[in-house]
Short mmCIF file of C-alpha atoms in Angstrom, two decimals:
data_model
loop_
_atom_site.label_atom_id
_atom_site.label_comp_id
_atom_site.label_asym_id
_atom_site.label_seq_id
_atom_site.Cartn_x
_atom_site.Cartn_y
_atom_site.Cartn_z
CA MET A 1 -27.78 -77.62 -47.62
CA LYS A 2 -27.15 -75.49 -44.51
CA LYS A 3 -23.41 -75.70 -45.16
CA PHE A 4 -23.92 -74.70 -48.79
CA ILE A 5 -26.02 -71.66 -47.82
CA SER A 6 -23.42 -70.66 -45.25
CA LEU A 7 -20.69 -70.80 -47.87
CA ILE A 8 -22.73 -68.59 -50.22
CA ILE A 9 -23.26 -66.00 -47.46
CA ILE A 10 -19.56 -66.00 -46.57
CA LEU A 11 -18.63 -65.55 -50.24
CA LEU A 12 -21.03 -62.63 -50.68
CA LEU A 13 -19.73 -60.96 -47.54
CA SER A 14 -16.16 -61.37 -48.76
CA LEU A 15 -16.95 -59.80 -52.11
CA SER A 16 -18.78 -56.93 -50.42
CA LEU A 17 -15.84 -56.24 -48.09
CA ALA A 18 -13.42 -56.35 -51.02
CA ALA A 19 -15.49 -53.86 -52.97
CA CYS A 20 -15.67 -51.53 -49.97
CA ASP A 21 -11.92 -51.83 -49.49
CA THR A 22 -11.28 -51.05 -53.20
CA ALA A 23 -13.56 -48.05 -53.02
CA GLY A 24 -11.77 -46.88 -49.93
CA GLN A 25 -8.39 -47.28 -51.64
CA THR A 26 -9.62 -45.30 -54.66
CA GLU A 27 -10.85 -42.51 -52.48
CA LYS A 28 -7.61 -42.41 -50.51
CA THR A 29 -5.31 -42.43 -53.57
CA GLU A 30 -7.28 -39.90 -55.70
CA GLN A 31 -5.24 -36.68 -55.90
CA PRO A 32 -5.99 -33.27 -57.45
CA MET A 33 -5.23 -33.33 -61.21
CA THR A 34 -2.06 -31.52 -62.24
CA SER A 35 -2.24 -28.80 -64.89
CA GLU A 36 -0.39 -31.08 -67.30
CA GLN A 37 -2.85 -33.91 -66.70
CA GLY A 38 -5.70 -31.46 -67.17
CA LEU A 39 -4.33 -30.35 -70.51
CA LYS A 40 -3.96 -33.95 -71.64
CA LYS A 41 -7.50 -34.74 -70.59
CA THR A 42 -8.84 -31.64 -72.36
CA ALA A 43 -6.87 -32.48 -75.48
CA ARG A 44 -8.37 -35.96 -75.58
CA GLU A 45 -11.88 -34.67 -75.10
CA GLU A 46 -11.66 -31.71 -77.47
CA ARG A 47 -12.68 -32.15 -81.07
CA VAL A 48 -9.61 -30.65 -82.71
CA LEU A 49 -9.56 -30.50 -86.51
CA ARG A 50 -6.13 -29.90 -88.09
CA MET A 51 -5.74 -28.65 -91.66
CA ASP A 52 -2.98 -27.36 -93.88
CA GLY A 53 -3.08 -23.72 -94.89
CA ASP A 54 -1.11 -20.66 -95.95
CA ASN A 55 0.04 -17.59 -94.08
CA LEU A 56 -2.51 -15.06 -95.33
CA GLY A 57 -2.23 -12.31 -92.75
CA TYR A 58 -4.38 -11.32 -89.81
CA PRO A 59 -7.86 -12.65 -90.67
CA SER A 60 -9.87 -9.48 -90.25
CA VAL A 61 -11.75 -7.78 -93.08
CA PHE A 62 -9.09 -5.33 -94.26
CA THR A 63 -5.92 -7.07 -93.06
CA SER A 64 -6.18 -10.48 -94.69
CA SER A 65 -4.70 -11.40 -98.07
CA PRO A 66 -6.74 -10.30 -101.14
CA LYS A 67 -6.54 -13.89 -102.36
CA GLY A 68 -9.61 -16.08 -102.15
CA ARG A 69 -8.29 -18.11 -99.26
CA GLY A 70 -7.58 -14.91 -97.38
CA TYR A 71 -11.24 -14.00 -97.68
CA LEU A 72 -12.23 -17.49 -96.52
CA LEU A 73 -10.33 -17.03 -93.26
CA VAL A 74 -12.37 -13.87 -92.75
CA SER A 75 -15.58 -15.75 -93.56
CA PHE A 76 -14.98 -18.15 -90.65
CA THR A 77 -15.67 -15.27 -88.26
CA PHE A 78 -17.77 -12.84 -90.32
CA ASP A 79 -21.10 -13.88 -91.84
CA THR A 80 -22.88 -12.36 -94.84
CA LEU A 81 -26.55 -11.87 -95.70
CA VAL A 82 -26.55 -14.96 -97.91
CA TRP A 83 -24.04 -17.74 -98.59
CA LYS A 84 -23.58 -20.74 -100.90
CA ASP A 85 -23.48 -24.48 -100.37
CA GLU A 86 -23.19 -27.40 -102.79
CA THR A 87 -26.54 -26.53 -104.39
CA GLY A 88 -26.28 -22.75 -104.69
CA VAL A 89 -27.35 -19.64 -102.76
CA ILE A 90 -28.88 -20.15 -99.31
CA PRO A 91 -30.04 -17.75 -96.56
CA LEU A 92 -27.57 -16.92 -93.79
CA ILE A 93 -27.93 -13.73 -91.75
CA ALA A 94 -31.01 -13.00 -93.87
CA LYS A 95 -33.71 -15.63 -93.41
CA ASP A 96 -35.42 -14.47 -96.62
CA TRP A 97 -35.59 -11.56 -99.04
CA SER A 98 -37.77 -10.00 -101.71
CA ILE A 99 -37.08 -7.95 -104.84
CA SER A 100 -39.10 -4.98 -106.12
CA ASP A 101 -40.83 -4.98 -109.49
CA ASP A 102 -38.13 -2.77 -110.99
CA ASN A 103 -35.43 -5.17 -109.68
CA LYS A 104 -33.56 -2.36 -107.96
CA THR A 105 -34.74 -2.69 -104.35
CA TYR A 106 -33.92 -5.71 -102.18
CA THR A 107 -35.55 -6.19 -98.77
CA PHE A 108 -33.83 -8.61 -96.40
CA ASN A 109 -35.46 -9.99 -93.25
CA LEU A 110 -32.85 -10.99 -90.70
CA ASN A 111 -32.81 -14.01 -88.42
CA GLU A 112 -33.90 -13.17 -84.88
CA ASN A 113 -31.28 -14.87 -82.74
CA ILE A 114 -27.97 -13.76 -84.22
CA LYS A 115 -25.32 -12.30 -81.94
CA PHE A 116 -21.78 -11.12 -82.45
CA THR A 117 -19.19 -13.06 -80.50
CA ASP A 118 -18.97 -10.30 -77.88
CA GLY A 119 -22.62 -10.98 -77.04
CA THR A 120 -24.08 -7.95 -78.85
CA PRO A 121 -27.18 -8.66 -81.00
CA LEU A 122 -26.69 -8.27 -84.78
CA THR A 123 -29.27 -5.87 -86.19
CA ALA A 124 -30.20 -4.13 -89.43
CA GLU A 125 -28.12 -1.15 -88.27
CA ASP A 126 -25.00 -3.34 -88.44
CA VAL A 127 -25.90 -4.41 -91.98
CA LYS A 128 -26.47 -0.81 -93.08
CA PHE A 129 -23.24 0.26 -91.39
CA SER A 130 -21.21 -2.49 -93.10
CA PHE A 131 -22.38 -1.55 -96.61
CA ASP A 132 -21.87 2.17 -95.90
CA TYR A 133 -18.43 1.52 -94.41
CA LEU A 134 -17.26 -0.42 -97.47
CA LYS A 135 -18.44 2.43 -99.69
CA GLU A 136 -16.29 4.84 -97.71
CA HIS A 137 -13.40 2.38 -97.35
CA PRO A 138 -13.13 0.36 -100.60
CA TYR A 139 -12.73 -3.35 -99.95
CA GLN A 140 -10.37 -5.40 -102.10
CA TRP A 141 -12.65 -8.43 -102.27
CA VAL A 142 -16.02 -6.96 -103.24
CA SER A 143 -17.24 -3.57 -104.42
CA VAL A 144 -20.51 -2.01 -103.27
CA ALA A 145 -20.46 0.55 -106.11
CA PRO A 146 -23.84 -0.67 -107.49
CA VAL A 147 -25.50 0.18 -104.15
CA GLU A 148 -27.20 3.58 -103.93
CA GLN A 149 -28.69 3.47 -100.45
CA VAL A 150 -29.13 1.13 -97.48
CA THR A 151 -31.89 1.67 -94.92
CA ALA A 152 -32.54 -0.08 -91.60
CA VAL A 153 -36.34 -0.28 -91.77
CA ASP A 154 -36.53 -1.76 -88.29
CA GLU A 155 -34.27 -3.84 -86.06
CA LYS A 156 -34.50 -6.94 -88.26
CA THR A 157 -35.32 -5.53 -91.71
CA VAL A 158 -32.89 -3.88 -94.10
CA GLN A 159 -33.61 -2.40 -97.52
CA ILE A 160 -30.92 -2.04 -100.18
CA VAL A 161 -31.54 0.14 -103.24
CA LEU A 162 -29.30 -0.17 -106.30
CA ASN A 163 -28.30 2.59 -108.71
CA GLU A 164 -29.32 0.41 -111.64
CA VAL A 165 -30.39 -3.18 -112.18
CA TYR A 166 -27.46 -5.44 -111.29
CA VAL A 167 -28.23 -9.10 -111.96
CA PRO A 168 -25.53 -10.75 -109.79
CA PHE A 169 -26.25 -8.56 -106.73
CA VAL A 170 -27.40 -11.36 -104.43
CA THR A 171 -24.60 -13.80 -105.22
CA ASP A 172 -21.70 -11.41 -105.71
CA ILE A 173 -22.42 -8.55 -103.30
CA ALA A 174 -24.99 -9.57 -100.69
CA GLY A 175 -23.20 -12.90 -100.48
CA ASN A 176 -19.78 -11.35 -99.89
CA VAL A 177 -20.08 -8.17 -97.81
CA PRO A 178 -18.94 -9.17 -94.30
CA ILE A 179 -21.34 -7.83 -91.67
CA MET A 180 -19.28 -5.99 -89.07
CA PRO A 181 -20.42 -4.77 -85.64
CA LYS A 182 -21.10 -1.05 -85.85
CA HIS A 183 -20.23 -0.43 -82.20
CA ILE A 184 -16.66 -1.63 -82.88
CA TRP A 185 -15.94 -0.35 -86.39
CA GLU A 186 -17.67 3.04 -86.40
CA ASN A 187 -14.59 4.80 -84.99
CA VAL A 188 -12.02 2.87 -87.06
CA THR A 189 -10.53 5.32 -89.57
CA GLU A 190 -7.63 3.18 -90.80
CA PRO A 191 -9.11 -0.33 -91.25
CA GLU A 192 -5.98 -1.68 -92.97
CA LYS A 193 -4.16 -1.20 -89.62
CA PHE A 194 -6.95 -2.54 -87.42
CA ASN A 195 -5.67 -5.90 -86.11
CA THR A 196 -6.71 -6.11 -82.47
CA LYS A 197 -9.00 -8.66 -80.81
CA GLU A 198 -11.95 -6.38 -81.51
CA ALA A 199 -11.18 -6.55 -85.24
CA ILE A 200 -12.21 -10.21 -85.39
CA VAL A 201 -15.51 -9.93 -83.51
CA GLY A 202 -18.08 -11.31 -85.94
CA SER A 203 -21.11 -13.61 -85.99
CA GLY A 204 -19.58 -16.61 -87.79
CA PRO A 205 -19.16 -20.22 -86.61
CA LEU A 206 -15.56 -19.76 -85.44
CA ILE A 207 -13.73 -17.36 -83.13
CA LEU A 208 -10.04 -16.61 -83.66
CA GLU A 209 -8.03 -17.66 -80.64
CA SER A 210 -4.61 -16.77 -82.02
CA TYR A 211 -2.59 -16.03 -85.13
CA ASP A 212 1.19 -16.36 -85.28
CA LYS A 213 2.47 -13.84 -87.80
CA GLU A 214 5.82 -15.57 -88.23
CA SER A 215 4.68 -19.18 -88.61
CA GLY A 216 1.26 -18.48 -90.09
CA VAL A 217 -0.51 -20.77 -87.61
CA TYR A 218 -4.19 -19.99 -87.07
CA ILE A 219 -6.17 -21.37 -84.14
CA TYR A 220 -9.94 -20.94 -84.09
CA ASN A 221 -12.44 -21.99 -81.42
CA ALA A 222 -16.08 -22.87 -81.92
CA ASN A 223 -18.69 -20.15 -81.52
CA LYS A 224 -20.83 -21.89 -78.90
CA ASP A 225 -23.76 -19.57 -79.62
CA TYR A 226 -23.79 -19.85 -83.40
CA PHE A 227 -27.32 -19.26 -84.63
CA MET A 228 -27.25 -22.00 -87.28
CA GLY A 229 -26.69 -24.74 -84.73
CA GLU A 230 -23.94 -26.53 -82.86
CA VAL A 231 -20.49 -26.25 -84.37
CA GLN A 232 -19.23 -29.82 -84.85
CA ILE A 233 -15.64 -29.13 -83.82
CA ASP A 234 -14.22 -27.42 -80.75
CA LYS A 235 -11.03 -26.14 -82.30
CA LEU A 236 -9.56 -25.64 -85.77
CA ILE A 237 -5.80 -25.44 -86.28
CA MET A 238 -4.49 -24.34 -89.69
CA SER A 239 -0.78 -24.31 -90.46
CA SER A 240 1.66 -24.57 -93.33
CA VAL A 241 3.24 -27.97 -93.90
CA LYS A 242 6.04 -28.92 -96.28
CA ASN A 243 4.41 -32.05 -97.70
CA THR A 244 0.68 -32.27 -97.14
CA LYS A 245 0.38 -35.90 -98.19
CA GLU A 246 3.10 -37.01 -95.77
CA ALA A 247 1.59 -34.87 -93.01
CA LEU A 248 -1.82 -36.48 -93.58
CA VAL A 249 -0.45 -40.03 -93.55
CA ALA A 250 1.63 -39.24 -90.45
CA ASP A 251 -1.56 -38.08 -88.69
CA GLU A 252 -0.19 -34.56 -88.30
CA ILE A 253 -3.21 -33.10 -90.11
CA ASP A 254 -6.70 -34.43 -90.80
CA MET A 255 -7.41 -32.53 -94.04
CA ALA A 256 -4.95 -31.77 -96.85
CA SER A 257 -6.22 -29.14 -99.28
CA ASN A 258 -2.84 -28.18 -100.74
CA VAL A 259 -2.05 -31.75 -101.73
CA LYS A 260 -0.66 -32.25 -105.22
CA TYR A 261 -3.02 -33.86 -107.71
CA GLY A 262 -0.75 -36.84 -108.44
CA GLU A 263 -0.10 -37.49 -104.77
CA ALA A 264 -3.81 -37.42 -104.00
CA MET A 265 -4.54 -39.91 -106.78
CA LYS A 266 -1.77 -42.18 -105.52
CA LEU A 267 -3.08 -41.94 -101.98
CA LYS A 268 -6.54 -42.87 -103.22
CA GLU A 269 -5.16 -45.99 -104.89
CA GLU A 270 -2.87 -47.08 -102.08
CA ASN A 271 -4.79 -46.35 -98.88
CA SER A 272 -8.52 -46.78 -98.46
CA LYS A 273 -8.36 -45.05 -95.06
CA TYR A 274 -8.40 -41.66 -96.76
CA LYS A 275 -11.00 -40.03 -98.96
CA VAL A 276 -10.11 -37.92 -101.97
CA ILE A 277 -12.59 -35.35 -103.23
CA GLU A 278 -12.23 -33.52 -106.53
CA GLY A 279 -13.94 -30.27 -107.47
CA PRO A 280 -14.31 -28.07 -110.57
CA GLY A 281 -11.32 -26.28 -112.08
CA LEU A 282 -12.16 -22.77 -110.95
CA TRP A 283 -8.50 -21.69 -111.13
CA VAL A 284 -7.18 -20.42 -114.44
CA GLY A 285 -3.59 -20.27 -115.72
CA ARG A 286 -3.15 -17.35 -118.16
CA LEU A 287 -0.61 -15.69 -120.39
CA TYR A 288 -0.77 -11.90 -119.90
CA PHE A 289 0.18 -9.28 -122.49
CA ASN A 290 1.25 -5.71 -121.88
CA PHE A 291 -0.60 -3.85 -124.60
CA GLY A 292 1.82 -0.98 -124.32
CA ILE A 293 4.07 -3.08 -126.63
CA GLU A 294 3.13 -2.11 -130.20
CA GLU A 295 3.23 -5.53 -131.87
CA LEU A 296 1.33 -7.19 -129.00
CA ASN A 297 -1.63 -5.03 -130.01
CA ILE A 298 -1.80 -6.95 -133.32
CA LYS A 299 -4.28 -9.76 -132.76
CA GLU A 300 -2.61 -11.98 -135.38
CA VAL A 301 0.50 -12.04 -133.17
CA ARG A 302 -1.52 -13.23 -130.20
CA GLN A 303 -3.37 -15.75 -132.38
CA ALA A 304 -0.06 -17.08 -133.71
CA MET A 305 1.16 -17.62 -130.14
CA TYR A 306 -1.99 -19.53 -129.22
CA TYR A 307 -1.69 -21.77 -132.29
CA ALA A 308 1.95 -22.42 -131.42
CA ILE A 309 1.31 -23.59 -127.85
CA ASN A 310 0.45 -27.27 -127.57
CA ARG A 311 -1.95 -27.00 -124.64
CA ASP A 312 -2.64 -30.74 -124.45
CA GLU A 313 1.05 -31.52 -124.14
CA LEU A 314 1.51 -28.60 -121.74
CA VAL A 315 -1.08 -30.03 -119.35
CA GLN A 316 0.39 -33.53 -119.50
CA LYS A 317 4.07 -32.63 -119.22
CA ALA A 318 4.16 -29.54 -117.02
CA LEU A 319 1.07 -30.22 -114.91
CA LYS A 320 1.07 -34.03 -114.86
CA GLY A 321 -2.58 -34.13 -115.86
CA ALA A 322 -3.65 -31.97 -112.91
CA ALA A 323 -5.53 -29.53 -115.13
CA GLU A 324 -7.97 -29.22 -118.00
CA VAL A 325 -7.01 -27.61 -121.30
CA GLY A 326 -7.88 -23.92 -121.53
CA ASN A 327 -10.74 -22.59 -123.64
CA PRO A 328 -10.08 -19.68 -126.08
CA GLY A 329 -13.32 -18.04 -124.91
CA HIS A 330 -11.92 -18.01 -121.38
CA ILE A 331 -15.02 -19.30 -119.54
CA HIS A 332 -14.72 -22.86 -118.27
CA PRO A 333 -16.45 -25.42 -120.57
CA THR A 334 -18.44 -26.85 -117.63
CA SER A 335 -19.96 -23.46 -116.80
CA GLU A 336 -23.65 -22.94 -117.50
CA TRP A 337 -22.56 -19.74 -119.30
CA TYR A 338 -20.11 -21.47 -121.66
CA SER A 339 -20.64 -21.00 -125.39
CA SER A 340 -19.15 -23.36 -127.98
CA ASP A 341 -19.61 -20.75 -130.72
CA ILE A 342 -16.01 -19.57 -130.53
CA LYS A 343 -12.84 -19.60 -132.57
CA ASN A 344 -10.64 -22.62 -131.81
CA TYR A 345 -6.87 -22.91 -131.93
CA ASP A 346 -5.65 -26.46 -132.37
CA TYR A 347 -1.88 -26.81 -132.15
CA ASP A 348 -0.56 -25.78 -135.59
CA THR A 349 2.86 -24.13 -136.04
CA GLU A 350 2.39 -23.70 -139.79
CA THR A 351 -0.76 -21.64 -139.32
CA ALA A 352 1.04 -19.65 -136.61
CA ILE A 353 3.92 -18.78 -138.96
CA GLU A 354 1.46 -17.86 -141.73
CA LEU A 355 -0.32 -15.45 -139.39
CA LEU A 356 2.93 -13.73 -138.47
CA THR A 357 3.91 -13.46 -142.12
CA SER A 358 0.49 -11.97 -142.99
CA VAL A 359 1.25 -8.96 -140.80
CA GLY A 360 4.84 -8.56 -142.01
CA ILE A 361 6.60 -10.38 -139.20
CA THR A 362 9.39 -12.57 -140.61
CA ASP A 363 12.99 -13.53 -139.92
CA THR A 364 14.74 -11.29 -142.46
CA ASN A 365 18.28 -11.73 -141.14
CA GLU A 366 17.90 -15.49 -140.57
CA ASN A 367 19.00 -15.40 -136.92
CA GLY A 368 16.07 -17.56 -135.86
CA ILE A 369 14.06 -14.64 -134.45
CA VAL A 370 11.25 -12.94 -136.37
CA GLU A 371 11.16 -9.14 -136.59
CA TYR A 372 8.55 -6.40 -136.58
CA ASN A 373 9.68 -3.08 -138.10
CA GLY A 374 13.29 -4.17 -137.66
CA LYS A 375 12.83 -5.17 -134.02
CA ASP A 376 13.32 -8.79 -132.87
CA LEU A 377 10.33 -10.34 -131.16
CA SER A 378 12.38 -11.13 -128.07
CA TYR A 379 10.74 -10.69 -124.67
CA GLU A 380 11.33 -11.14 -120.96
CA PHE A 381 8.81 -13.70 -119.71
CA ILE A 382 8.10 -13.43 -115.99
CA VAL A 383 6.67 -16.50 -114.26
CA PRO A 384 6.17 -17.75 -110.68
CA GLU A 385 9.11 -19.84 -109.43
CA GLU A 386 7.07 -23.05 -109.32
CA GLN A 387 6.06 -22.63 -112.98
CA VAL A 388 9.52 -22.78 -114.56
CA PRO A 389 8.88 -26.18 -116.25
CA LEU A 390 5.74 -24.75 -117.84
CA ALA A 391 7.62 -21.60 -118.90
CA GLU A 392 10.34 -23.69 -120.52
CA LEU A 393 7.76 -25.53 -122.62
CA ILE A 394 6.14 -22.25 -123.70
CA THR A 395 9.59 -20.90 -124.55
CA LYS A 396 10.15 -23.92 -126.82
CA TYR A 397 6.72 -23.62 -128.48
CA LEU A 398 7.12 -19.92 -129.28
CA GLY A 399 10.74 -20.45 -130.29
CA ASP A 400 9.48 -22.80 -132.99
CA ILE A 401 7.76 -19.83 -134.67
CA GLY A 402 10.64 -17.42 -134.15
CA ILE A 403 9.57 -15.65 -130.94
CA LYS A 404 12.31 -15.67 -128.31
CA LEU A 405 11.52 -15.65 -124.59
CA GLU A 406 13.87 -15.12 -121.68
CA VAL A 407 12.35 -16.69 -118.58
CA LYS A 408 12.63 -14.79 -115.32
CA ALA A 409 11.24 -16.56 -112.27
CA MET A 410 10.12 -14.79 -109.10
CA ASP A 411 7.64 -15.27 -106.27
CA GLN A 412 3.96 -15.16 -107.16
CA ASN A 413 3.14 -12.04 -105.12
CA THR A 414 5.80 -10.10 -107.04
CA ILE A 415 4.41 -11.40 -110.34
CA ALA A 416 0.90 -10.26 -109.39
CA SER A 417 2.17 -6.80 -108.42
CA LEU A 418 4.16 -6.35 -111.64
CA ILE A 419 1.15 -7.36 -113.74
CA LYS A 420 -1.11 -4.98 -111.84
CA GLU A 421 1.36 -2.11 -112.24
CA GLY A 422 2.01 -2.88 -115.91
CA LYS A 423 5.73 -3.40 -115.34
CA PHE A 424 6.10 -6.42 -117.61
CA THR A 425 6.06 -7.49 -121.24
CA LEU A 426 4.81 -11.09 -121.12
CA ALA A 427 3.78 -12.84 -117.93
CA PHE A 428 2.26 -16.07 -116.76
CA ASN A 429 0.11 -16.19 -113.65
CA GLY A 430 -3.09 -17.71 -112.43
CA HIS A 431 -5.94 -17.03 -110.05
CA GLY A 432 -9.09 -18.52 -108.62
CA SER A 433 -12.46 -16.74 -108.42
CA PHE A 434 -13.08 -18.16 -111.84
CA GLY A 435 -16.64 -19.37 -111.95
CA GLY A 436 -20.21 -18.47 -111.22
CA ASP A 437 -21.66 -15.34 -112.77
CA PRO A 438 -20.09 -14.06 -116.03
CA VAL A 439 -19.30 -10.83 -114.20
CA LEU A 440 -15.87 -12.51 -113.99
CA LEU A 441 -15.26 -11.17 -117.53
CA LYS A 442 -15.01 -7.65 -116.07
CA GLY A 443 -11.24 -8.07 -116.23
CA PHE A 444 -11.40 -7.33 -119.97
CA VAL A 445 -13.50 -4.18 -119.70
CA SER A 446 -11.41 -1.08 -120.42
CA GLU A 447 -13.76 1.54 -118.99
CA GLU A 448 -15.55 2.26 -115.72
CA THR A 449 -18.25 -0.25 -114.88
CA ALA A 450 -20.37 -0.96 -111.83
CA ALA A 451 -19.52 -4.65 -112.02
CA SER A 452 -17.91 -6.05 -108.88
CA THR A 453 -15.05 -8.55 -108.99
CA PRO A 454 -12.04 -9.18 -106.71
CA GLN A 455 -8.93 -7.18 -107.55
CA VAL A 456 -6.98 -10.41 -107.99
CA THR A 457 -8.78 -11.12 -111.29
CA THR A 458 -8.04 -7.80 -112.96
CA GLN A 459 -5.92 -7.67 -116.08
CA GLY A 460 -3.15 -5.22 -115.25
CA GLY A 461 -0.76 -3.48 -117.62
CA GLN A 462 -1.94 -1.22 -120.42
CA ASN A 463 -5.26 -2.86 -121.13
CA TRP A 464 -6.69 -4.34 -124.26
CA HIS A 465 -9.48 -2.09 -125.53
CA ASN A 466 -12.57 -3.18 -127.43
CA GLU A 467 -15.64 -0.93 -127.51
CA GLU A 468 -17.99 -3.68 -128.66
CA PHE A 469 -16.92 -5.83 -125.72
CA ASN A 470 -17.44 -2.95 -123.28
CA THR A 471 -20.94 -2.27 -124.63
CA ILE A 472 -22.10 -5.90 -124.56
CA PHE A 473 -20.64 -6.48 -121.09
CA ASN A 474 -22.64 -3.58 -119.67
CA GLN A 475 -25.77 -4.82 -121.47
CA GLN A 476 -25.58 -8.33 -120.06
CA ILE A 477 -25.01 -7.17 -116.49
CA VAL A 478 -28.53 -5.66 -116.42
CA GLU A 479 -30.32 -8.23 -118.60
CA LEU A 480 -32.91 -10.09 -116.49
CA ASP A 481 -34.02 -12.53 -119.20
CA ARG A 482 -31.62 -15.43 -118.76
CA GLU A 483 -31.77 -16.63 -122.38
CA LYS A 484 -31.06 -13.13 -123.70
CA ARG A 485 -28.25 -12.74 -121.20
CA TYR A 486 -26.78 -16.08 -122.26
CA GLU A 487 -26.70 -14.87 -125.87
CA LEU A 488 -24.90 -11.69 -124.84
CA VAL A 489 -22.36 -13.61 -122.76
CA GLY A 490 -21.82 -15.90 -125.76
CA LYS A 491 -20.96 -12.84 -127.86
CA LEU A 492 -18.41 -11.79 -125.25
CA GLN A 493 -16.76 -15.21 -125.45
CA ASN A 494 -16.72 -15.00 -129.21
CA ILE A 495 -14.91 -11.65 -129.07
CA ILE A 496 -12.40 -13.00 -126.55
CA SER A 497 -11.67 -16.08 -128.66
CA ASP A 498 -11.01 -13.92 -131.71
CA GLU A 499 -9.12 -11.05 -130.09
CA LEU A 500 -7.34 -13.10 -127.38
CA PRO A 501 -6.70 -10.37 -124.78
CA THR A 502 -5.26 -13.23 -122.75
CA LEU A 503 -4.22 -16.78 -123.62
CA THR A 504 -6.20 -19.12 -121.40
CA LEU A 505 -3.87 -22.10 -121.07
CA TYR A 506 -5.47 -24.38 -118.50
CA TYR A 507 -7.87 -24.76 -115.59
CA LYS A 508 -6.25 -26.26 -112.53
CA LYS A 509 -8.19 -29.11 -110.94
CA SER A 510 -9.22 -28.74 -107.30
CA ILE A 511 -8.50 -31.71 -105.09
CA SER A 512 -8.32 -32.47 -101.38
CA ALA A 513 -7.66 -35.56 -99.26
CA TYR A 514 -8.81 -36.17 -95.72
CA ASN A 515 -9.25 -38.71 -92.94
CA PRO A 516 -13.00 -39.45 -92.56
CA GLU A 517 -12.32 -41.30 -89.30
CA VAL A 518 -11.74 -37.88 -87.74
CA PHE A 519 -14.15 -35.60 -89.62
CA ASP A 520 -16.40 -36.18 -92.62
CA GLY A 521 -19.02 -34.45 -94.73
CA TRP A 522 -16.74 -32.24 -96.84
CA PHE A 523 -18.16 -30.89 -100.09
CA PHE A 524 -17.25 -28.56 -102.96
CA THR A 525 -19.41 -25.47 -103.29
CA LYS A 526 -21.45 -24.86 -106.43
CA ASP A 527 -19.56 -22.20 -108.45
CA GLY A 528 -16.94 -22.02 -105.70
CA VAL A 529 -17.02 -20.56 -102.20
CA SER A 530 -17.84 -16.85 -102.09
CA LEU A 531 -16.74 -15.34 -105.43
CA ALA A 532 -15.89 -18.70 -107.00
CA VAL A 533 -12.96 -19.59 -104.73
CA PRO A 534 -11.91 -23.14 -105.75
CA THR A 535 -11.47 -24.69 -102.33
CA ILE A 536 -13.14 -27.10 -99.95
CA HIS A 537 -13.01 -24.60 -97.07
CA ASN A 538 -16.69 -23.69 -96.89
CA LYS A 539 -17.47 -22.65 -93.31
CA LEU A 540 -20.77 -24.55 -93.44
CA ILE A 541 -18.78 -27.77 -93.06
CA PHE A 542 -18.01 -26.84 -89.45
CA VAL A 543 -21.73 -26.93 -88.71
CA ARG A 544 -22.89 -29.68 -91.07
CA GLY A 545 -19.89 -32.03 -90.86
CA GLN A 546 -19.65 -35.14 -88.70
CA TRP A 547 -17.07 -35.57 -85.98
CA ASN A 548 -16.22 -39.29 -85.95
CA LYS A 549 -13.20 -39.64 -83.71
#
């Protein structure tokens, strides 16, 4: 027994000496970490989320792209009074608000602990300044024309008085005016040229670290003092990639929002590692008319074109099922404002030809092209480069009724500019911001109106003019009774479906794919982010999401 105890003691002493020796060796061999090792260690510890994206300019208020995704980059750093999530409008800078009996005065109470990213408290004076500044310097994303006066009642209370009742004020104006720090912007006289570090000081969940103008790479860091809570990532990197599906599978990005519909569906079938999330089709593909062309002012011509286009086949062949067939009344059929009491246009070339004949448009010289007052209905048809297959189908459809199109492809920004300037005859283009409040129908109003919509949705060219439409639009924008307003909006859709100021061809489906093993909790926003932007990039995800890596 004594020998056994002695052996145990010797063994314990040996182990103790070995441990001390190992500790000594560790202490002796530990060297200061090199900068490269430090970077590697930081990279492993940082929660870096990588997403695809587009080059949309410097992400400050007046220097970003007028497109919806350009505004979203701004929203990462600049908050608004209210915002939207998957259920609808929620408080943001304003913790609550009240509305006066006459529905023209809104009083917002601000959260107490909000600071701009330079450490300056956000107050009611900043809110007042931001609204006043946008009145003096018109903003391409949202108009504050309905606002008469803004008053900072005290440090955390702001009162906004409207010129007239404006039903979508909270969602479409209060929810989209970026609140800018007065102490930075008050001396900025040319905001479209303001692109310094000070220009991106906001109160949002992210802080811009860098933007590469040439490559379009954006790097954002978390706002460690964000008032809504801890931001669930440390860094966001957004960059353009050639093939988003391949980049996702190769682990080059964690979220692919520009993935093609078919590729996303295939990925969903083939690899359970990735999640695919589909949202509403708040992006519309439209045929635009220049109403400066005499015969295009004849509604029977436009109706004949709509009858001649096989929209079901168009969606299947040109879009591979990645869209829903367009509605003649323009508003998406899933919208709570949609009315089924509209004129329908099922594919019917015979009816199309009869309509043309009824207004004296026939092929008198038998050259295959119909004529109006001796002039062939032959038009240049401008389309974005990626939409040539769709344009070729439309060319065939209209050729079947004697209307000849010559397709001219160009980049989408050029198309948008030509439409806006009216330098076109027929054009195809599309845009988001196509959901939510029926204020989106402002694009068909041919007179001044207080309604606020992004410039990207406007009609362009010499506009279609309909007095009845103008009158009803202005009535519904101030109608507080929802049922009465629904009836008025239904009448607007009925007029659109009969007059066809545009041919609504399809609604593009929104789809994204991502790796939930890195980051999860993505959602699509009810009625789209901000002014109905059809994307998954709601900044709330950076606070509500779950980092899983």
